[in-house]
Structures are given as C-alpha cells and as structure tokens.
Coordinates of C-alpha atoms and ligand atoms in Angstrom, one line a residue:
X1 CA 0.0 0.0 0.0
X2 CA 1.2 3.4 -0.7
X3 CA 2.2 5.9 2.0
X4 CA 1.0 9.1 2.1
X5 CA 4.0 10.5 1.0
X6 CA 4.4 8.5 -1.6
X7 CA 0.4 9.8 -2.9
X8 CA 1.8 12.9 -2.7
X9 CA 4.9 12.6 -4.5
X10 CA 2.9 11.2 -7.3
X11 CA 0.3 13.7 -7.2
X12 CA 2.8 16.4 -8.7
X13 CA 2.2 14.7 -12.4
X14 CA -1.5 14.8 -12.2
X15 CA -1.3 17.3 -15.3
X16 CA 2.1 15.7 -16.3
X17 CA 1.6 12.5 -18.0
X18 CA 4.6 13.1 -20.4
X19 CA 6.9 14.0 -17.9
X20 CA 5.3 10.8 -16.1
X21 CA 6.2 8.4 -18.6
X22 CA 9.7 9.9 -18.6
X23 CA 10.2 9.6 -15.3
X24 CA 8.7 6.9 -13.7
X25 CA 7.7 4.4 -16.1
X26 CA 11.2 5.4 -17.8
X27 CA 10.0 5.4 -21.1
X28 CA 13.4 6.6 -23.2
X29 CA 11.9 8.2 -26.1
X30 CA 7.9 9.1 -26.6
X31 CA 6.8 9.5 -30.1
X32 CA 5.6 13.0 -30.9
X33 CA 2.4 11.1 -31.3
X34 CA 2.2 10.1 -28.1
X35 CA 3.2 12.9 -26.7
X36 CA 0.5 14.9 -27.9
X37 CA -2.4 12.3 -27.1
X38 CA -1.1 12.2 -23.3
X39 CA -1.4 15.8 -23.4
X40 CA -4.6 16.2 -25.2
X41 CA -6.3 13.5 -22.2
X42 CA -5.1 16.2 -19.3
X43 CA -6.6 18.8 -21.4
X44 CA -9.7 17.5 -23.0
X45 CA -12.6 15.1 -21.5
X46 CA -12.8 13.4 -25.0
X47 CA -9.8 12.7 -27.3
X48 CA -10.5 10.2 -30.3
X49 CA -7.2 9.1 -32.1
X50 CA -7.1 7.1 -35.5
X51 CA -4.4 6.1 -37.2
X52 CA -2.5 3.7 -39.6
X53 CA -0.9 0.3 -38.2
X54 CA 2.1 0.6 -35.2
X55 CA 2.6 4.0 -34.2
X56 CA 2.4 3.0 -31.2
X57 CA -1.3 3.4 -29.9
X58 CA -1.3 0.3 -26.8
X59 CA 1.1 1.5 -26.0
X60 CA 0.5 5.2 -24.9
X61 CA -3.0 3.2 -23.6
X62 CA -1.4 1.3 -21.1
X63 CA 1.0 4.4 -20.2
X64 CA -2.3 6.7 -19.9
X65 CA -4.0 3.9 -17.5
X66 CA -1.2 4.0 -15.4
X67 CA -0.5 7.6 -15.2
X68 CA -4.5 8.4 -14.4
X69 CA -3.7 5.2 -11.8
X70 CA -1.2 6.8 -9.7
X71 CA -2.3 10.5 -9.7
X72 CA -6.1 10.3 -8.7
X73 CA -6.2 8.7 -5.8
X74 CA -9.2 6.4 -5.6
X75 CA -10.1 6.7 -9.3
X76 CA -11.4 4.1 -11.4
X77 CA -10.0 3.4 -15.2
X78 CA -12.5 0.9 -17.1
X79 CA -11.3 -0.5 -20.2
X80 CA -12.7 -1.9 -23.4
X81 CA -11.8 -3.7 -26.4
X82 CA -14.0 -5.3 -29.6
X83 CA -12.6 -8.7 -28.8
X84 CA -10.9 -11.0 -25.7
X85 CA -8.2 -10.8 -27.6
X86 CA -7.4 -7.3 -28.4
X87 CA -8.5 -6.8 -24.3
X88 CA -6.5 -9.5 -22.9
X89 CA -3.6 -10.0 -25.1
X90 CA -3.1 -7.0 -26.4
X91 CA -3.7 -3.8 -23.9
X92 CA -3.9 -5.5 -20.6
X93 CA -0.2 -7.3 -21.6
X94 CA 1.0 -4.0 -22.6
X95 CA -0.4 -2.4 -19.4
X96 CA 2.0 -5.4 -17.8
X97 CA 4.7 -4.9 -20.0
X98 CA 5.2 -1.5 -18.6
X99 CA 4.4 -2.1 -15.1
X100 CA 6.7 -4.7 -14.8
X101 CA 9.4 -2.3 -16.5
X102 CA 9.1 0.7 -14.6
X103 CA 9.1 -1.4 -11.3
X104 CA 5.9 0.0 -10.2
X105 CA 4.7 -4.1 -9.1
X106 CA 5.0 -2.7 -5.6
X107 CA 2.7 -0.5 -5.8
X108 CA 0.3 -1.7 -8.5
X109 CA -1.3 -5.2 -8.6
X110 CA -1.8 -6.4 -12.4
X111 CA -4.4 -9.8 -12.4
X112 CA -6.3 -10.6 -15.5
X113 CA -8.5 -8.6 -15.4
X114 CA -7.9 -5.8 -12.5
X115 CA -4.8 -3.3 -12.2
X116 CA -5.3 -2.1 -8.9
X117 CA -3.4 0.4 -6.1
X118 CA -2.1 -2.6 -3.4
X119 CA -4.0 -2.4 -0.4
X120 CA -7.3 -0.3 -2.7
X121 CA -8.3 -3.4 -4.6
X122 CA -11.8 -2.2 -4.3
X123 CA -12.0 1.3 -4.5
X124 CA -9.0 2.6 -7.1
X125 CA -8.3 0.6 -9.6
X126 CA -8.1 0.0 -13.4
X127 CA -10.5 -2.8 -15.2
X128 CA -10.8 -4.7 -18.2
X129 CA -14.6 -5.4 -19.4
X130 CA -15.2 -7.5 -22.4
X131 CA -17.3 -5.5 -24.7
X132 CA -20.2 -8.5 -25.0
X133 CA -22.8 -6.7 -22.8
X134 CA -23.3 -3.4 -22.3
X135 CA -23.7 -4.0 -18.7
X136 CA -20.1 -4.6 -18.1
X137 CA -19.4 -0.8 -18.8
X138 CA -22.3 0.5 -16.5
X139 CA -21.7 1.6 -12.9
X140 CA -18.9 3.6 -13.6
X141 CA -20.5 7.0 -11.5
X142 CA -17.2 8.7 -10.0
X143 CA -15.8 12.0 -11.2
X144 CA -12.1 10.5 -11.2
X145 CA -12.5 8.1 -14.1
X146 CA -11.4 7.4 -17.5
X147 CA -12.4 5.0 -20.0
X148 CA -10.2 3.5 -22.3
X149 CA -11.2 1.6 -25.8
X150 CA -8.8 0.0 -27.4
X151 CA -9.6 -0.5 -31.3
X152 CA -13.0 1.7 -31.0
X153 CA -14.3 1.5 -34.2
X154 CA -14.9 -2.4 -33.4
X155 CA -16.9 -1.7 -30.2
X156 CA -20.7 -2.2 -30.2
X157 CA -22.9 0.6 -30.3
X158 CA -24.5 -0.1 -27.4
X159 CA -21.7 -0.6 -24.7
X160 CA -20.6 2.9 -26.6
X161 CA -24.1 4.7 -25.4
X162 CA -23.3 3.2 -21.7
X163 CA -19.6 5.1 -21.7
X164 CA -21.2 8.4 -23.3
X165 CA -24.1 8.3 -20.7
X166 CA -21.3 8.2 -17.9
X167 CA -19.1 11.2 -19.2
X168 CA -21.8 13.4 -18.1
X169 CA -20.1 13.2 -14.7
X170 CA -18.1 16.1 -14.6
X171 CA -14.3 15.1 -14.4
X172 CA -15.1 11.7 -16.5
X173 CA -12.7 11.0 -19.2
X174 CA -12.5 9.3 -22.7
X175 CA -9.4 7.9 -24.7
X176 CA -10.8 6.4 -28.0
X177 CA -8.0 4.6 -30.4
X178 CA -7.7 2.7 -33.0
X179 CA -7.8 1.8 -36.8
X180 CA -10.4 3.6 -38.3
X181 CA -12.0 1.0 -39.8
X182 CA -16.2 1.6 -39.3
X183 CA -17.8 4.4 -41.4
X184 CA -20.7 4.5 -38.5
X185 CA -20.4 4.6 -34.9
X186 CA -19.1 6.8 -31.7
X187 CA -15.6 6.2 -33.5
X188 CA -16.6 7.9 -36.1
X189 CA -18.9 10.2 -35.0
X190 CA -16.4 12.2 -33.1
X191 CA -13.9 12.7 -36.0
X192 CA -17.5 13.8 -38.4
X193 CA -20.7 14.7 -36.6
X194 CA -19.4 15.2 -32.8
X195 CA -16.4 16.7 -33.7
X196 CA -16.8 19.8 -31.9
X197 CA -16.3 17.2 -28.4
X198 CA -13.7 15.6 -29.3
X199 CA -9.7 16.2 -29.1
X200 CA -9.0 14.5 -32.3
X201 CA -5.9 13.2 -34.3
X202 CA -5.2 11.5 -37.4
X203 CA -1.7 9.5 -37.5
X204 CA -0.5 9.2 -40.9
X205 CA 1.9 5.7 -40.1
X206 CA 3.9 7.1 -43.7
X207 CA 5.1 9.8 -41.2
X208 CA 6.0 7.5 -38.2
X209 CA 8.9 6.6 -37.2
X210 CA 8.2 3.2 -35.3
X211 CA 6.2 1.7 -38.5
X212 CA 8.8 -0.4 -40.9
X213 CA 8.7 1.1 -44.0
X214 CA 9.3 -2.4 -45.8
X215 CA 5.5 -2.9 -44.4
X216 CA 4.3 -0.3 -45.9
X217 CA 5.9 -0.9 -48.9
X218 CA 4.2 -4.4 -49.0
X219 CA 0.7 -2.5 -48.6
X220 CA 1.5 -0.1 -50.8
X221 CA 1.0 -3.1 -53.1
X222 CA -2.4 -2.9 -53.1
X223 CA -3.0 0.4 -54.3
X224 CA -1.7 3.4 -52.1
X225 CA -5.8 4.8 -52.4
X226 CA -7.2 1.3 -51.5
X227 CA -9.3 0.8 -48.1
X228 CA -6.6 -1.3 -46.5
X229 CA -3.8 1.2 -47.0
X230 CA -6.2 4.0 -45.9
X231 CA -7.3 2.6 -43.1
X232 CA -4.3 0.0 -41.6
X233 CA -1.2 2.7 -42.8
X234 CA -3.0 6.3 -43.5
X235 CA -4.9 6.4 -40.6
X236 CA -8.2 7.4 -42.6
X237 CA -11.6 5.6 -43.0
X238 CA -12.9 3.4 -45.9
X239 CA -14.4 4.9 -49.0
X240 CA -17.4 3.5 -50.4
X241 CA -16.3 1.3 -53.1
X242 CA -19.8 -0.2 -55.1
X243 CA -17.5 -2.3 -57.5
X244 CA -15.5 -3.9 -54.4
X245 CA -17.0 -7.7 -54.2
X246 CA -16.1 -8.0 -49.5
X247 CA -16.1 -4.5 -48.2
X248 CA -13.6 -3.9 -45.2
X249 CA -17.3 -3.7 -42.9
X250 CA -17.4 -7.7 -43.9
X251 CA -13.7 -8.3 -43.2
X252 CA -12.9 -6.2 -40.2
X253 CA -15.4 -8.1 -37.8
X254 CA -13.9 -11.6 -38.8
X255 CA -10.3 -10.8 -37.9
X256 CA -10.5 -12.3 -34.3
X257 CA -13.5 -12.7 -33.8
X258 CA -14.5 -15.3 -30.8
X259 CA -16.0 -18.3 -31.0
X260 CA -17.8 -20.4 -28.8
X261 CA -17.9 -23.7 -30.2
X262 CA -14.6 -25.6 -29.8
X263 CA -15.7 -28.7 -31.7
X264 CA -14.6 -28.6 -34.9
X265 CA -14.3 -29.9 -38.5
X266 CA -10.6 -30.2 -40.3
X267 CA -10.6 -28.4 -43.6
X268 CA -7.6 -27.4 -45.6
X269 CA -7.4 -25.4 -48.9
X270 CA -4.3 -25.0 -51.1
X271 CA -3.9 -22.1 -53.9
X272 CA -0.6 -23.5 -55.5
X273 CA 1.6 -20.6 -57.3
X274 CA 1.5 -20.2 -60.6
X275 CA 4.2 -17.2 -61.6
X276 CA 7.6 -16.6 -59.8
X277 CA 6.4 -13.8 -57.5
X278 CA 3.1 -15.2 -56.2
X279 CA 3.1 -17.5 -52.9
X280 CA 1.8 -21.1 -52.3
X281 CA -0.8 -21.1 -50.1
X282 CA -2.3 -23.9 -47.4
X283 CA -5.3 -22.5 -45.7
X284 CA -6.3 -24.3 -42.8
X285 CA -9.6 -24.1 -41.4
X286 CA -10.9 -25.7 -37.9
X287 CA -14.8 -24.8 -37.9
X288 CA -15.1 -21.8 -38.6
X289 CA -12.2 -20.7 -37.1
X290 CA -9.3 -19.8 -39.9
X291 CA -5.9 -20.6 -38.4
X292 CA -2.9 -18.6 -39.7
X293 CA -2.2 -19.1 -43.3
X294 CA 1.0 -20.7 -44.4
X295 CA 2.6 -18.6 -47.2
X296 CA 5.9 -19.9 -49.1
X297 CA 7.7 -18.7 -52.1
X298 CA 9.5 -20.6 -54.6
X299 CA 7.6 -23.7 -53.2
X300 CA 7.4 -26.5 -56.2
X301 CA 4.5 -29.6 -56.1
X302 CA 6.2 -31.8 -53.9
X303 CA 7.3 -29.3 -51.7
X304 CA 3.9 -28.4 -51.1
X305 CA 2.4 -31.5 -51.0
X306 CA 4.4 -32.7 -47.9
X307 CA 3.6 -29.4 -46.2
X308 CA 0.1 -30.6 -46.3
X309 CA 1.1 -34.0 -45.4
X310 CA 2.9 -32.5 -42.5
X311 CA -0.6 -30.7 -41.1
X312 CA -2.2 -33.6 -41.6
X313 CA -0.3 -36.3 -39.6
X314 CA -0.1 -33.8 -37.0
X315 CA -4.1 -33.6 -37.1
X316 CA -4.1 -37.5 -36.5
X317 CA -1.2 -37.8 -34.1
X318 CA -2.8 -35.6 -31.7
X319 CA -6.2 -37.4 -31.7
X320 CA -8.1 -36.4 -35.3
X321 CA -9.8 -39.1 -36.6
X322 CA -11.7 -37.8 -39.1
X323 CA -10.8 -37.7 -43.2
X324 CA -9.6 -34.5 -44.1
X325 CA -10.7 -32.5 -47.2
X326 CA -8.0 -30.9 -49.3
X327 CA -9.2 -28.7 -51.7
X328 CA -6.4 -27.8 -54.3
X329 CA -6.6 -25.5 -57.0
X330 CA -6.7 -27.5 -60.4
X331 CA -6.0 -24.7 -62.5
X332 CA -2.5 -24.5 -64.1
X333 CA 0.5 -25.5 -62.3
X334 CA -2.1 -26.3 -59.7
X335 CA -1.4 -29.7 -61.0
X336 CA 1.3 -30.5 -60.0
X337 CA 1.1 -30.3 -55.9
X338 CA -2.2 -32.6 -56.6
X339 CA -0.5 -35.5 -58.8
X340 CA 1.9 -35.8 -55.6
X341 CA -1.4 -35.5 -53.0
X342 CA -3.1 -38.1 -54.8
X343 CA -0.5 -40.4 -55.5
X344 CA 0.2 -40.1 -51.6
X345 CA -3.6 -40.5 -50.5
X346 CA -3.5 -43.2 -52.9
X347 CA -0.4 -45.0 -50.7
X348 CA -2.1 -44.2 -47.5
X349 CA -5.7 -45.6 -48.8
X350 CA -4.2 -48.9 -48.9
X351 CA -3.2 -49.0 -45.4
X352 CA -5.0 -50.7 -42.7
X353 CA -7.1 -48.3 -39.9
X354 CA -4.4 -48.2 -37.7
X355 CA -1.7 -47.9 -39.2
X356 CA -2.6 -44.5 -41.3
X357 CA -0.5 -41.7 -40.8
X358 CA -2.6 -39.6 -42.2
X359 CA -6.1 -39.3 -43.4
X360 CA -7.0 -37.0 -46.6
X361 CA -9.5 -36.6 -49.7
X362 CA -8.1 -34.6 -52.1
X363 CA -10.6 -32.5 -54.2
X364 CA -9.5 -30.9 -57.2
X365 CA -11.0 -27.5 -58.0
X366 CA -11.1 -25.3 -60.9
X367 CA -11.7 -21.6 -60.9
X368 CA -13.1 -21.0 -64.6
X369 CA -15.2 -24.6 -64.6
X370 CA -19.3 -24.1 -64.6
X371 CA -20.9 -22.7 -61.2
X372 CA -23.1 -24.7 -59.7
X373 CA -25.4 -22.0 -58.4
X374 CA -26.9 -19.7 -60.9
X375 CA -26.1 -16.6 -59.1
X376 CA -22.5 -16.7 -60.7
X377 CA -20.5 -16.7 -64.1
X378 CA -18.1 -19.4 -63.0
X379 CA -16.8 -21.6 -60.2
X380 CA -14.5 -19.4 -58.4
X381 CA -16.5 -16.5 -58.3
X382 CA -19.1 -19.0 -56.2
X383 CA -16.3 -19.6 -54.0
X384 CA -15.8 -16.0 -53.4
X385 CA -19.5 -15.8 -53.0
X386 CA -19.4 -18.5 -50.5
X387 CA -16.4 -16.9 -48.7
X388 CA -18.5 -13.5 -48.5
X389 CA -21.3 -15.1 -46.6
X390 CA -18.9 -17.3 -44.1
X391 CA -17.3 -14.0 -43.3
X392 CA -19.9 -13.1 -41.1
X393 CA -19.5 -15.7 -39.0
X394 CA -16.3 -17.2 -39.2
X395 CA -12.8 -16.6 -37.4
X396 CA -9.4 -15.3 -39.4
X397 CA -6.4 -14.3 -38.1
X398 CA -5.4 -10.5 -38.3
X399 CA -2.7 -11.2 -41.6
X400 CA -2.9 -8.1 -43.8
X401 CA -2.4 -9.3 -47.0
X402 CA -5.2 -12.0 -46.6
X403 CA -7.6 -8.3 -45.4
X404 CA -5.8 -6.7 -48.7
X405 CA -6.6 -9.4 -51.1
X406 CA -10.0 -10.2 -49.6
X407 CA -11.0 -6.2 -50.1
X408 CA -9.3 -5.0 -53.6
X409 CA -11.0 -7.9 -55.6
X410 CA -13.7 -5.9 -57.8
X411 CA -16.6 -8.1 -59.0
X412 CA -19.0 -7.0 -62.0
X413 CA -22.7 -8.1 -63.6
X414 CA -23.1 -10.6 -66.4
X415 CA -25.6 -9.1 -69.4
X416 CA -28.1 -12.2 -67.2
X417 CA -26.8 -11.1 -63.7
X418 CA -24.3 -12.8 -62.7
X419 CA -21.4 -12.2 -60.3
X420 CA -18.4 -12.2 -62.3
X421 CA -15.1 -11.3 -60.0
X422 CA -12.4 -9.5 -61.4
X423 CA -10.3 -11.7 -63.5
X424 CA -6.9 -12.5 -61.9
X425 CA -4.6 -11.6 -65.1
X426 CA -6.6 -8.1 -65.0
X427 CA -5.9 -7.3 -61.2
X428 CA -2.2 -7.9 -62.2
X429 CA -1.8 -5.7 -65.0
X430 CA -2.1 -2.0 -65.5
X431 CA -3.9 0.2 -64.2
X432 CA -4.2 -2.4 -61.3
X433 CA -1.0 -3.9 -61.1
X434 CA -2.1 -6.1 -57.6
X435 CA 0.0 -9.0 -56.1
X436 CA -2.4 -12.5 -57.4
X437 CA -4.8 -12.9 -54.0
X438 CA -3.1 -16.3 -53.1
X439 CA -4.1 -16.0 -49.6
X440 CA -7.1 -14.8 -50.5
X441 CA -8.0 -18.1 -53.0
X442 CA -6.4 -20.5 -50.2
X443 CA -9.4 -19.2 -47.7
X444 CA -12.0 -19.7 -50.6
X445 CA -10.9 -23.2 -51.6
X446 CA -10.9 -23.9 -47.5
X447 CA -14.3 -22.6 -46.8
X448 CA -15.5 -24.3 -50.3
X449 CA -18.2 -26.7 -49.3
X450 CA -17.6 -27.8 -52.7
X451 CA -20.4 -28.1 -54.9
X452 CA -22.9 -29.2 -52.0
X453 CA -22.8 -25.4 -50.4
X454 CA -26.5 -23.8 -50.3
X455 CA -25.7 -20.1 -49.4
X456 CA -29.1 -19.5 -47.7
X457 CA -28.4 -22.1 -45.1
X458 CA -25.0 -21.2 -43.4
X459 CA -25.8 -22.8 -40.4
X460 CA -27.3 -26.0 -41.6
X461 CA -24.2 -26.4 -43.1
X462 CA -21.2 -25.5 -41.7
X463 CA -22.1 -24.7 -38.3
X464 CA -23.6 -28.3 -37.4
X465 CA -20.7 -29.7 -39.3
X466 CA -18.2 -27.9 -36.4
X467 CA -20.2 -29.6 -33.8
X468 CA -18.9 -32.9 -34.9
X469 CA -16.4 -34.3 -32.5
X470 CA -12.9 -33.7 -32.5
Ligands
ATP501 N1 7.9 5.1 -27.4 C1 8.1 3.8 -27.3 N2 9.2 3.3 -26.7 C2 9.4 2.0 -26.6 N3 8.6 1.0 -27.1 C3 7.5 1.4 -27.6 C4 7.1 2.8 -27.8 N4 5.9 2.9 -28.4 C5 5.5 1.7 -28.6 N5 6.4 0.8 -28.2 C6 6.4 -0.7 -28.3 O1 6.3 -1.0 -29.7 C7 5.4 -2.1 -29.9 C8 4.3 -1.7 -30.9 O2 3.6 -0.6 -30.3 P1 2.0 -0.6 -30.1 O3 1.5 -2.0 -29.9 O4 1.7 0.4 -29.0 O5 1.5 -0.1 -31.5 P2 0.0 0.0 -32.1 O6 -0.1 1.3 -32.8 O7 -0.9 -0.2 -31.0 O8 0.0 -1.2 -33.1 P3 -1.3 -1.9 -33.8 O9 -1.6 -1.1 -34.9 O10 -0.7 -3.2 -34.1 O11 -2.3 -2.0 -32.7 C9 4.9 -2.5 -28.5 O12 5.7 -3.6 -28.1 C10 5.1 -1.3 -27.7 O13 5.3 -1.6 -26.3
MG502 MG1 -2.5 -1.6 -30.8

C-alpha cells in the first residue's frame, strides 16, 4: 500500500503524463504522437485518435491507465476492447509490459482482469470489461474516471451509449483509439458529426517513425488509395467502393473474432503458385475458425504437398480421426502439388485403420469450370461468394495481405446477372498492377463446401458440421 508521502509525491504529475512516462515508467523516447495524445487526455474530457498500423497506440494506452492510476487517488480506469483478444492479449499485456518495466509491481497489482493500487483493490483501480454486454461498462458514477477503448471502431454501439451516458459526470474521461476501420459509430462520429467534443488526431503511419517502412511498402502493393492502406497505414476511414465484391465492414469483424464452439471440422485449402512472384498457399480451417495461413515462395508440387502432409499427420497424431478435405486449386501449375497429393492418398488408402499416418480426400478445383449456383459466371466467383457469406460468421487471423486481397477484388454483372469477379490476369496488370490474391483463394478453396454449399443455409451447413467431435 502506498504511503502518504508516496500519494503525494505522485500527485505532482496529475497534469504531467509526459513527464510521467519519462520519469517513472522510464520510457526513453515518446513519439511525438504520443506525446500529444497524453497531453490532449489532461486537457480535453474526449480525445479520439485514428491512425494507420504501429505508431504506437497500446502502447500510450497502457502508459495513460497507469498515469491516471497513480495520480487520482481512488479513481477508477474501465477499459474496453472489440474482442478477448485485443483486451487480454493485447492492452492488458502492454499495461503489464510497462508495469513490470518501470518497477511500479509494488505499488500496483496487475491480475487478469484488474490493475489495482495494493492495499485499494476495491476502490481505485483499473479494469478490463469484455465488450459482450453493455452491462459490463455500467456503474462507472465517480468524477475520477477514465475509460479507455482499445480499437473503438470495433466496439458495439450499445456498450458505446453506456460510456457516453457516464461522461456526463463532470471530471469523467474518454481515450478512444484505434484503426479507423467503421464508417458508423461513436468512433466515427467524433472525428464527423461530434467533432466539436472531441480532441481528435489522425496519424499518418507514412510519417512515423516506429512503423517499418518495408511494411508499408508491402501494402503499398495494393494500391496506395485502396481501403486497406487508408485505413491500416494512413490512418483514414474506408471509402465506399460499389464495385468492391467483401467490403472492409465484412472483413474487419472476422479478424479475431470469438467463438464459442470448440468442436470442430478439419478443412484445408491450397492455392498452389502459378508465376515466380506469387506465394503457395495452405489455408487451414478448424470450424469456422481460420488458423494462420501458411505462405511460401519458390515452393514447387512436392514441396507443397508434404507441407500438407505434415498438417495432416499432425491432425491424427494428436487425436483427429476424421478424413480431411483438401481442396487444391486445379487450374495450371495447380497440377502438379495434386498429382503428388493423390499419389500419396493413394499410398495411405491402402493401409490398414491403424496404421494410417494420415487421413485425406483430395478435391481438385477449378476456378473457370461451370458454377453450380446460378447466381455466378463461374466456379470461383461461387467460391468467393461462399467466402462473402462465411465472413460473417467465421474466425481469421489479423494477416494483412489476406484483409488486402479479400477487399481490392472488384466483381461485376453478367448481361443475365451474374457475379463475375475480377479476372486475376486483369488485377495484375495495369492500371491495377495487384500481387495474385493467393491468400485470398487459399481461404475460398478452405471454406468451399464444394459443390454441396447452399448459401441460404450457413448454419445447416457449416455450423452443425463444427459440432462434430474432434
Ligand atoms: N515510445 C516507445 N518506446 C518503446 N517502445 C514502444 C514505444 N511505443 C511503442 N512501443 C512498443 O512498440 C510495440 C508496438 O507498439 P504498439 O503496440 O503500441 O503499436 P500500435 O499502434 O498499438 O500497433 P497496432 O496497430 O498493431 O495496434 C509494442 O511492443 C510497444 O510496447
Ligand atoms: Mg495496438
């Protein structure tokens, strides 16, 4: 427990918090960003900050929480995040992180879920709240208290209207950051409509210098005016895009998000590829829950083959008894990883129960062969169809070229209606000039229910299917 001197001494940086993370949690060198986002939460009750990828947002977060921590006695710091993950992994670790580095464990107790002054536990503390129910943000009545929300164009609406109905206590605070990546919302309401109660800033991640600019080379890529360089490096939100077939709205709520059901079906999808600078891609799906791709250049047939070989003996080592579809891409080179699969399979087949190291069905697919729903000009733009609706409720992992590919794809109407995407050889050359969407594909051939998918049933299909047992 603090003494009183100690209060005291900390009390002298209650309109300080640069000088605070200077001198106490010993933070070397702030980014001018930072700097001016600390400043702007001792001078404003409402400060909104978007910005591109890595300038360093958690960061100032967790140096924020524990600056308003140790100069308000008895004050209360609630905190919120779209998913467990960004919460829990991401700003309560970094609020540990520093902690733990500026030696403060003596006078702060971090648990999972509670920061709080040692011998105050119940009265002056910091708290994470998952941002399910809108409950978990209500109760908050005391003048000393600020909010935090990590990534707040993800948050619900509602949890959103709880925090803004508790800022009417005077002396209540908000720190609102993230990617901008929601054209509706709190978020962005205070950077359009509500501007005038906000403390607002845009950071361009061009212009920092903690973002690597090989990264934003790589995004760069995908068009310097596309959505996902807007929003993940400028810093800015999406533009409406009619011609774009999955809008960032479809993609952002997938990256992370949580599942309930652990029970799951094995799926794997592989986009072999076909020029020197694309990538060979496995896709690996468990439910609906996308595990991180597996991206490899200058990967021939074979190569890839045992990769997937690999994933799948692993599958059945550790307890997975079920076969396992492999969808490959047909098209092209595609061929050649699937000769080596199904000579493989073909080995294994013959193999008693048992003794199988490995269990797959290998399904060739071809993107330009007939759909077999009428809604579309050809087979892969079903897939991307299919992949469009299992956004909304599936799982992927936050990998930026997968959100790239997924959201520069352009799609357009047959003369009879159809979906026709974007040809690939057309997003490669000019005026597009885009890397092939490898990653992209590899997701589509995984989520492919092949051709017994019926995109009005989602649930009857997949979602039983990841209640089978594992
Ligand atoms: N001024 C700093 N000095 C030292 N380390 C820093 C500083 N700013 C940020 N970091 C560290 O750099 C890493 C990346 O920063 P941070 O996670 O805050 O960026 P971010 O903008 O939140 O990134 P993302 O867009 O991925 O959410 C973290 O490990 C963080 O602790
Ligand atoms: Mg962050």
């Amino acid at each position: 427990m603090p003494d009183e001197k100690t209060i005291e001494a900390y009390s002298y940086y209650y309109d300080h918090p640069v000088e605070f993370v200077q001198d106490i949690i010993k933070v070397k060198e702030l980014e001018k960003e930072q700097i001016e986002t600390l400043q702007s939460v001792v001078d404003n009750n409402r400060t909104a900050v978007k910005s591109g990828h890595g300038i360093g947002k958690t960061a100032l977060e967790a140096w924020a929480l524990i600056w308003f921590l140790m100069t308000r006695p008895m004050c209360r710091v609630p905190c919120t995040a779209p998913t467990q993950h960004q919460l829990y992994d991401i700003l309560w670790a970094e609020c540990r992180k520093w902690i733990q580095y500026a030696k403060l464990n003596n006078i702060l107790e971090w648990t999972a879920t509670k920061i709080s002054v040692r011998g105050y536990e119940n009265t002056w503390f910091a708290v994470a709240r998952s941002s399910k129910q809108p409950e978990n943000m209500q109760g908050f009545h005391e003048d000393n208290i600020l909010f935090i929300i990590e990534e707040a164009s993800g948050v619900e609406q509602p949890i959103m209207e709880v925090v803004e109905g508790a800022l009417t206590n005077k002396g209540a605070k908000l720190l609102m950051v993230g990617n901008p990546t929601k054209i509706s919302g709190t978020f962005y309401d205070a950077f359009h409509r509500d501007r005038a109660e906000y403390s607002t800033f845009t950071y361009n991640g061009e212009n920092s210098a903690r973002v690597d600019k090989g990264w934003i080379k790589r995004m760069a890529r995908y068009g310097t005016d596309s959505n996902i360089y807007r929003v993940r490096v400028k810093g800015e939100f999406p533009k409406g895009e009619p011609d774009t077939f999955i809008t960032l709205d479809i993609i952002e709520p997938a990256i992370d998000r949580q599942l309930t059901d652990n029970k799951f079906v094995v799926r794997i999808g592989v986009d072999p590829a076909r020029e020197g600078d694309d990538e060979s891609v496995i896709c690996v799906a468990e439910g609906l829950k996308i595990l991180p791709l597996h991206a490899y250049m200058n990967c021939d047939g074979p190569m890839l083959a045992n990769h997937v070989l690999k994933i799948a003996k692993d599958y059945r080592t550790s307890g997975y008894k079920e076969t396992i579809n492999v969808k490959v891409d047909a098209t092209g080179l595609g061929t050649s990883p699937l000769d080596h699969l199904n000579y493989l399979q073909g080995l294994e087949r013959v193999k008693a129960e048992e003794e199988k190291e490995f269990d797959i069905n290998v399904i060739p697919l071809e993107n330009g062969s007939a759909a077999t729903n009428n809604d579309y000009k050809n087979f892969g733009s079903q897939m991307w169809g299919e992949m469009k609706e299992l956004l909304k409720v599936c799982s992927i992992p936050n990998d930026l070229d997968l959100i790239a590919q997924l959201s520069t794809r352009k799609y357009t109407l047959t003369d009879v209606d159809k979906i026709w995407l974007e040809r690939k050889k057309d997003m490669k050359k000019p005026p597009r000039k885009l890397p092939s969407p490898d990653r992209a594909d590899a997701l589509a051939l995984c989520l492919t229910e092949n051709l017994n998918f019926n995109m009005s049933n989602i649930e009857g299909s997949i979602i039983t299917e990841t209640r089978r047992v594992f």
